[in-house]
Amino acid sequence: MATDDQAVSGVVLTFFSTASAVGKTLLSCNMASELARQGATVVLCDLDLQFGDICNYLHLSPDQTIADAQESMKRMGSSFDIRECLTPYMYEDTVFQVLAAPHGLDEAYNIETDSVKKIINELRMIYNYVIIDTTSMFSNVNMMLLDLSTIVTFLGVVDFIPTIKNMKIGATLLSQLNYKDKVRLVLNRSNAKTRIGMDDVEKLLGQEFYHILPNDFKSATRSIQDGVPLVLADRRTELSRALRDLVSRYTNRPYYDDDDEEGYEGDVPAHEHKKSWLGKLFSK
């Protein structure tokens, strides 16, 4: 386990949705990649326990998963080191760690909420950022993760009425559970062809979207096929810039391209940067 001189009390960024196939995994992989590219220590956790796709997206073949971590933690007690159960992702100079989802459904069913909580708290003591991809439901594990999270990215799309209905139910429940201050409502695939207007959805939800990501199916698909997140491989696309804009808003730091000495602050207004209390935590 982490010793006192190693403890860093990392930030927990959780990606959640009430619908499947809205882009949580793509967004969490890119968030981890950009934070690592900027020099932070990062671990990306796949807690979509039954159908996690992070290792598929990143073309990883992990030897150890969260199921192994749970077993080792129970067997080894205080001598358990979570880092032995992680898989590194490397692309050029960018490196971060991945805690993989279980290999099989039988292992997923046996993951205990208390074990997940202990593992996440252990990771917080080692890494600057703990990025969590979740399944699309209010499960016991997800409710615990919402409690632990510093920021919850509640991701949605406006393609079908049932999806919007579930988004409304989720947003209402998150507010009732007093998570409203930590939740950031993010719209994905904003310019996809649909007859549903974003303004109408915001009125229904009773709040504006915190951040908007454009629809770029071609770039997203190529990124998954190559196993390289957009922010690392294709930085000039509109989607890549929007993803890095979101990281910039969360950290209150402009991002830099290799050929851009001044840095690029994207479409984030200066007053929005000043509002980022998360950035203040890491500016000291």
CSV table of C-alpha atoms in Angstrom, one decimal:
chain,number,residue,atom,x,y,z
A,1,MET,CA,0.0,0.0,0.0
A,2,ALA,CA,1.0,3.6,-0.4
A,3,THR,CA,3.2,5.1,2.3
A,4,ASP,CA,2.7,8.5,3.8
A,5,ASP,CA,5.5,10.1,1.8
A,6,GLN,CA,3.8,8.7,-1.4
A,7,ALA,CA,0.3,9.9,-0.7
A,8,VAL,CA,-1.0,12.5,-3.2
A,9,SER,CA,-4.8,12.5,-2.6
A,10,GLY,CA,-5.6,12.4,-6.2
A,11,VAL,CA,-8.7,13.7,-8.0
A,12,VAL,CA,-11.4,11.2,-9.0
A,13,LEU,CA,-13.1,12.0,-12.4
A,14,THR,CA,-16.0,9.6,-13.1
A,15,PHE,CA,-17.8,9.3,-16.4
A,16,PHE,CA,-21.5,8.3,-16.0
A,17,SER,CA,-24.6,8.0,-18.2
A,18,THR,CA,-28.1,6.6,-18.1
A,19,ALA,CA,-27.8,5.3,-21.7
A,20,SER,CA,-25.3,3.0,-23.4
A,21,ALA,CA,-23.2,3.9,-26.4
A,22,VAL,CA,-23.0,7.6,-25.7
A,23,GLY,CA,-19.2,7.8,-25.7
A,24,LYS,CA,-18.1,7.4,-22.0
A,25,THR,CA,-15.2,5.1,-22.8
A,26,LEU,CA,-13.9,7.2,-25.7
A,27,LEU,CA,-14.1,10.3,-23.5
A,28,SER,CA,-12.5,8.7,-20.4
A,29,CYS,CA,-9.6,7.3,-22.6
A,30,ASN,CA,-9.0,10.7,-24.0
A,31,MET,CA,-9.2,12.4,-20.6
A,32,ALA,CA,-6.6,10.1,-19.2
A,33,SER,CA,-4.4,10.5,-22.2
A,34,GLU,CA,-4.4,14.3,-22.2
A,35,LEU,CA,-3.8,14.5,-18.5
A,36,ALA,CA,-0.9,12.1,-18.8
A,37,ARG,CA,0.4,14.0,-21.8
A,38,GLN,CA,0.5,17.1,-19.7
A,39,GLY,CA,2.7,15.3,-17.1
A,40,ALA,CA,0.2,14.1,-14.5
A,41,THR,CA,0.3,10.6,-13.1
A,42,VAL,CA,-2.9,9.0,-14.2
A,43,VAL,CA,-4.7,5.7,-13.7
A,44,LEU,CA,-7.8,4.8,-15.9
A,45,CYS,CA,-10.2,2.3,-14.3
A,46,ASP,CA,-12.7,0.3,-16.2
A,47,LEU,CA,-15.6,-0.2,-13.8
A,48,ASP,CA,-18.1,-1.2,-16.5
A,49,LEU,CA,-17.5,-4.6,-14.9
A,50,GLN,CA,-19.5,-6.8,-17.2
A,51,PHE,CA,-18.9,-5.2,-20.6
A,52,GLY,CA,-15.9,-2.9,-20.2
A,53,ASP,CA,-14.2,-1.8,-23.4
A,54,ILE,CA,-11.2,0.3,-22.3
A,55,CYS,CA,-8.7,-2.4,-23.1
A,56,ASN,CA,-10.3,-3.0,-26.5
A,57,TYR,CA,-10.1,0.7,-27.3
A,58,LEU,CA,-6.5,0.9,-26.3
A,59,HIS,CA,-5.5,-2.5,-27.7
A,60,LEU,CA,-4.3,-3.8,-24.4
A,61,SER,CA,-4.2,-7.5,-23.2
A,62,PRO,CA,-4.0,-7.2,-19.4
A,63,ASP,CA,-2.7,-10.1,-17.3
A,64,GLN,CA,-4.3,-8.6,-14.2
A,65,THR,CA,-7.8,-7.2,-13.8
A,66,ILE,CA,-9.8,-5.7,-10.9
A,67,ALA,CA,-10.9,-9.3,-10.1
A,68,ASP,CA,-7.3,-10.2,-9.5
A,69,ALA,CA,-6.9,-7.0,-7.4
A,70,GLN,CA,-9.8,-7.9,-5.2
A,71,GLU,CA,-8.4,-11.4,-4.7
A,72,SER,CA,-4.9,-10.2,-3.9
A,73,MET,CA,-6.1,-7.5,-1.6
A,74,LYS,CA,-8.0,-10.1,0.5
A,75,ARG,CA,-5.1,-12.5,0.5
A,76,MET,CA,-2.3,-10.1,1.2
A,77,GLY,CA,-3.9,-7.5,3.4
A,78,SER,CA,-1.6,-4.6,4.2
A,79,SER,CA,1.2,-5.9,1.9
A,80,PHE,CA,-1.1,-5.6,-1.1
A,81,ASP,CA,0.2,-3.2,-3.8
A,82,ILE,CA,-2.5,-2.2,-6.4
A,83,ARG,CA,0.2,-1.2,-8.9
A,84,GLU,CA,1.0,-4.9,-9.5
A,85,CYS,CA,-2.5,-5.3,-10.9
A,86,LEU,CA,-2.3,-2.4,-13.4
A,87,THR,CA,-1.5,-2.5,-17.2
A,88,PRO,CA,0.6,0.4,-18.7
A,89,TYR,CA,-0.6,2.2,-21.8
A,90,MET,CA,2.2,3.9,-23.8
A,91,TYR,CA,2.2,6.0,-26.8
A,92,GLU,CA,5.3,8.0,-27.7
A,93,ASP,CA,6.1,9.9,-24.5
A,94,THR,CA,2.7,9.6,-22.9
A,95,VAL,CA,2.2,6.8,-20.3
A,96,PHE,CA,-0.7,6.0,-17.9
A,97,GLN,CA,-1.9,3.0,-16.1
A,98,VAL,CA,-5.1,1.0,-16.7
A,99,LEU,CA,-7.1,-1.1,-14.2
A,100,ALA,CA,-8.9,-3.5,-16.5
A,101,ALA,CA,-12.4,-4.9,-16.1
A,102,PRO,CA,-12.8,-8.6,-15.3
A,103,HIS,CA,-12.2,-11.0,-18.1
A,104,GLY,CA,-15.5,-12.9,-17.6
A,105,LEU,CA,-19.1,-12.3,-16.4
A,106,ASP,CA,-18.6,-14.7,-13.5
A,107,GLU,CA,-15.8,-12.6,-12.2
A,108,ALA,CA,-17.8,-9.4,-12.7
A,109,TYR,CA,-20.6,-10.7,-10.6
A,110,ASN,CA,-18.2,-11.4,-7.7
A,111,ILE,CA,-16.8,-7.9,-7.5
A,112,GLU,CA,-17.7,-6.4,-4.1
A,113,THR,CA,-18.6,-2.7,-3.7
A,114,ASP,CA,-16.4,-2.4,-0.6
A,115,SER,CA,-13.4,-3.9,-2.4
A,116,VAL,CA,-13.8,-1.4,-5.3
A,117,LYS,CA,-14.0,1.5,-2.7
A,118,LYS,CA,-10.8,0.3,-1.1
A,119,ILE,CA,-9.0,0.0,-4.4
A,120,ILE,CA,-10.1,3.5,-5.6
A,121,ASN,CA,-9.0,5.0,-2.3
A,122,GLU,CA,-5.6,3.3,-2.6
A,123,LEU,CA,-5.2,4.6,-6.2
A,124,ARG,CA,-6.0,8.1,-5.0
A,125,MET,CA,-3.0,7.9,-2.7
A,126,ILE,CA,-0.6,7.1,-5.6
A,127,TYR,CA,-1.9,9.0,-8.7
A,128,ASN,CA,-2.8,12.6,-9.4
A,129,TYR,CA,-5.9,11.6,-11.3
A,130,VAL,CA,-8.1,8.5,-11.1
A,131,ILE,CA,-10.3,8.3,-14.2
A,132,ILE,CA,-13.3,6.0,-13.9
A,133,ASP,CA,-15.5,4.6,-16.7
A,134,THR,CA,-18.7,3.2,-15.4
A,135,THR,CA,-21.7,1.2,-16.6
A,136,SER,CA,-25.0,2.9,-17.3
A,137,MET,CA,-27.0,2.3,-14.2
A,138,PHE,CA,-27.5,3.4,-10.6
A,139,SER,CA,-25.8,0.3,-9.2
A,140,ASN,CA,-24.4,-0.1,-5.7
A,141,VAL,CA,-20.9,0.3,-7.2
A,142,ASN,CA,-21.8,3.4,-9.1
A,143,MET,CA,-23.5,5.0,-6.2
A,144,MET,CA,-20.4,4.5,-4.1
A,145,LEU,CA,-18.3,6.0,-7.0
A,146,LEU,CA,-20.5,9.0,-7.2
A,147,ASP,CA,-19.8,9.7,-3.5
A,148,LEU,CA,-16.1,9.3,-4.0
A,149,SER,CA,-15.9,11.4,-7.1
A,150,THR,CA,-14.5,15.0,-7.3
A,151,ILE,CA,-16.3,15.6,-10.7
A,152,VAL,CA,-18.9,13.4,-12.4
A,153,THR,CA,-19.1,13.9,-16.1
A,154,PHE,CA,-22.8,13.0,-16.9
A,155,LEU,CA,-22.7,12.3,-20.7
A,156,GLY,CA,-25.6,12.3,-23.0
A,157,VAL,CA,-26.8,12.4,-26.6
A,158,VAL,CA,-30.0,13.8,-28.1
A,159,ASP,CA,-30.7,11.2,-30.7
A,160,PHE,CA,-33.8,9.3,-29.4
A,161,ILE,CA,-36.7,10.2,-27.0
A,162,PRO,CA,-36.0,7.3,-24.6
A,163,THR,CA,-32.4,8.4,-24.3
A,164,ILE,CA,-33.5,11.9,-23.4
A,165,LYS,CA,-36.1,10.6,-21.0
A,166,ASN,CA,-33.4,8.5,-19.2
A,167,MET,CA,-31.1,11.5,-19.1
A,168,LYS,CA,-33.9,13.6,-17.4
A,169,ILE,CA,-34.4,10.8,-14.8
A,170,GLY,CA,-30.7,10.6,-14.2
A,171,ALA,CA,-30.2,14.4,-13.9
A,172,THR,CA,-33.1,14.7,-11.5
A,173,LEU,CA,-31.9,11.8,-9.3
A,174,LEU,CA,-28.4,13.2,-9.2
A,175,SER,CA,-29.8,16.5,-8.0
A,176,GLN,CA,-32.0,14.9,-5.4
A,177,LEU,CA,-28.9,13.0,-4.1
A,178,ASN,CA,-27.1,16.3,-3.6
A,179,TYR,CA,-24.5,15.6,-6.4
A,180,LYS,CA,-25.5,18.6,-8.4
A,181,ASP,CA,-22.4,20.7,-7.5
A,182,LYS,CA,-20.0,18.0,-8.7
A,183,VAL,CA,-21.9,16.9,-11.9
A,184,ARG,CA,-21.0,18.3,-15.3
A,185,LEU,CA,-23.6,17.7,-18.0
A,186,VAL,CA,-21.8,17.0,-21.3
A,187,LEU,CA,-23.4,16.6,-24.7
A,188,ASN,CA,-21.8,14.3,-27.2
A,189,ARG,CA,-22.3,14.1,-30.9
A,190,SER,CA,-24.0,17.5,-30.8
A,191,ASN,CA,-24.2,18.0,-34.6
A,192,ALA,CA,-25.5,14.6,-35.4
A,193,LYS,CA,-28.5,14.6,-37.7
A,194,THR,CA,-31.6,14.6,-35.5
A,195,ARG,CA,-34.9,16.4,-35.3
A,196,ILE,CA,-34.5,17.0,-31.6
A,197,GLY,CA,-33.2,20.5,-30.7
A,198,MET,CA,-30.6,20.9,-28.0
A,199,ASP,CA,-32.4,24.0,-26.6
A,200,ASP,CA,-35.5,21.8,-26.1
A,201,VAL,CA,-33.4,19.2,-24.3
A,202,GLU,CA,-31.9,21.8,-22.0
A,203,LYS,CA,-35.3,23.2,-21.1
A,204,LEU,CA,-36.5,19.7,-20.2
A,205,LEU,CA,-33.4,19.0,-18.1
A,206,GLY,CA,-33.6,22.4,-16.4
A,207,GLN,CA,-30.0,23.2,-17.1
A,208,GLU,CA,-27.6,24.0,-19.9
A,209,PHE,CA,-24.9,21.6,-21.1
A,210,TYR,CA,-21.6,22.4,-19.4
A,211,HIS,CA,-19.6,21.3,-22.5
A,212,ILE,CA,-20.4,20.2,-26.0
A,213,LEU,CA,-18.6,17.6,-28.2
A,214,PRO,CA,-19.1,17.5,-31.9
A,215,ASN,CA,-20.1,14.5,-33.9
A,216,ASP,CA,-17.0,13.0,-35.7
A,217,PHE,CA,-17.7,9.3,-36.2
A,218,LYS,CA,-14.9,8.9,-38.7
A,219,SER,CA,-12.1,10.2,-36.4
A,220,ALA,CA,-13.6,8.4,-33.4
A,221,THR,CA,-13.7,5.1,-35.3
A,222,ARG,CA,-10.2,5.5,-36.7
A,223,SER,CA,-8.9,6.2,-33.1
A,224,ILE,CA,-10.5,3.0,-31.8
A,225,GLN,CA,-9.2,0.9,-34.8
A,226,ASP,CA,-5.6,2.3,-34.2
A,227,GLY,CA,-5.8,2.0,-30.4
A,228,VAL,CA,-4.6,5.6,-30.1
A,229,PRO,CA,-6.8,8.3,-28.4
A,230,LEU,CA,-7.6,11.3,-30.5
A,231,VAL,CA,-5.8,13.8,-28.3
A,232,LEU,CA,-2.5,11.9,-28.9
A,233,ALA,CA,-2.8,10.9,-32.6
A,234,ASP,CA,-5.1,13.5,-34.3
A,235,ARG,CA,-4.9,16.7,-32.3
A,236,ARG,CA,-6.1,19.0,-35.0
A,237,THR,CA,-9.6,17.6,-35.5
A,238,GLU,CA,-12.6,19.5,-34.1
A,239,LEU,CA,-13.4,16.6,-31.8
A,240,SER,CA,-9.9,16.4,-30.5
A,241,ARG,CA,-9.8,20.1,-29.7
A,242,ALA,CA,-13.2,19.9,-28.0
A,243,LEU,CA,-11.9,17.0,-25.8
A,244,ARG,CA,-8.9,19.0,-24.8
A,245,ASP,CA,-11.1,22.0,-24.2
A,246,LEU,CA,-12.9,19.9,-21.6
A,247,VAL,CA,-9.7,18.9,-19.9
A,248,SER,CA,-8.7,22.5,-19.9
A,249,ARG,CA,-11.9,23.5,-18.2
A,250,TYR,CA,-11.5,20.9,-15.5
A,251,THR,CA,-7.9,21.7,-14.7
A,252,ASN,CA,-7.9,25.5,-15.4
A,253,ARG,CA,-4.9,25.1,-17.6
A,254,PRO,CA,-4.4,25.8,-21.3
A,255,TYR,CA,-3.2,22.9,-23.4
A,256,TYR,CA,-0.1,23.0,-25.6
A,257,ASP,CA,0.7,21.6,-29.0
A,258,ASP,CA,4.2,20.7,-29.9
A,259,ASP,CA,4.3,23.4,-32.5
A,260,ASP,CA,2.4,26.0,-30.4
A,261,GLU,CA,4.7,27.7,-27.9
A,262,GLU,CA,2.0,30.0,-26.7
A,263,GLY,CA,-0.5,27.3,-26.0
A,264,TYR,CA,-4.1,26.9,-27.1
A,265,GLU,CA,-7.0,27.7,-24.9
A,266,GLY,CA,-9.6,26.5,-27.4
A,267,ASP,CA,-13.1,27.9,-27.1
A,268,VAL,CA,-13.1,28.2,-23.3
A,269,PRO,CA,-13.7,31.8,-22.3
A,270,ALA,CA,-11.3,33.4,-19.8
A,271,HIS,CA,-14.1,33.7,-17.2
A,272,GLU,CA,-14.8,30.0,-17.4
A,273,HIS,CA,-11.2,29.2,-16.6
A,274,LYS,CA,-11.4,31.4,-13.5
A,275,LYS,CA,-14.4,29.5,-12.3
A,276,SER,CA,-12.6,26.1,-12.2
A,277,TRP,CA,-12.1,25.3,-8.6
A,278,LEU,CA,-10.4,22.0,-9.5
A,279,GLY,CA,-7.6,23.9,-11.2
A,280,LYS,CA,-7.0,25.8,-7.9
A,281,LEU,CA,-6.3,22.6,-6.1
A,282,PHE,CA,-3.4,21.8,-8.4
A,283,SER,CA,-2.1,25.4,-9.0
A,284,LYS,CA,-0.2,25.5,-5.7
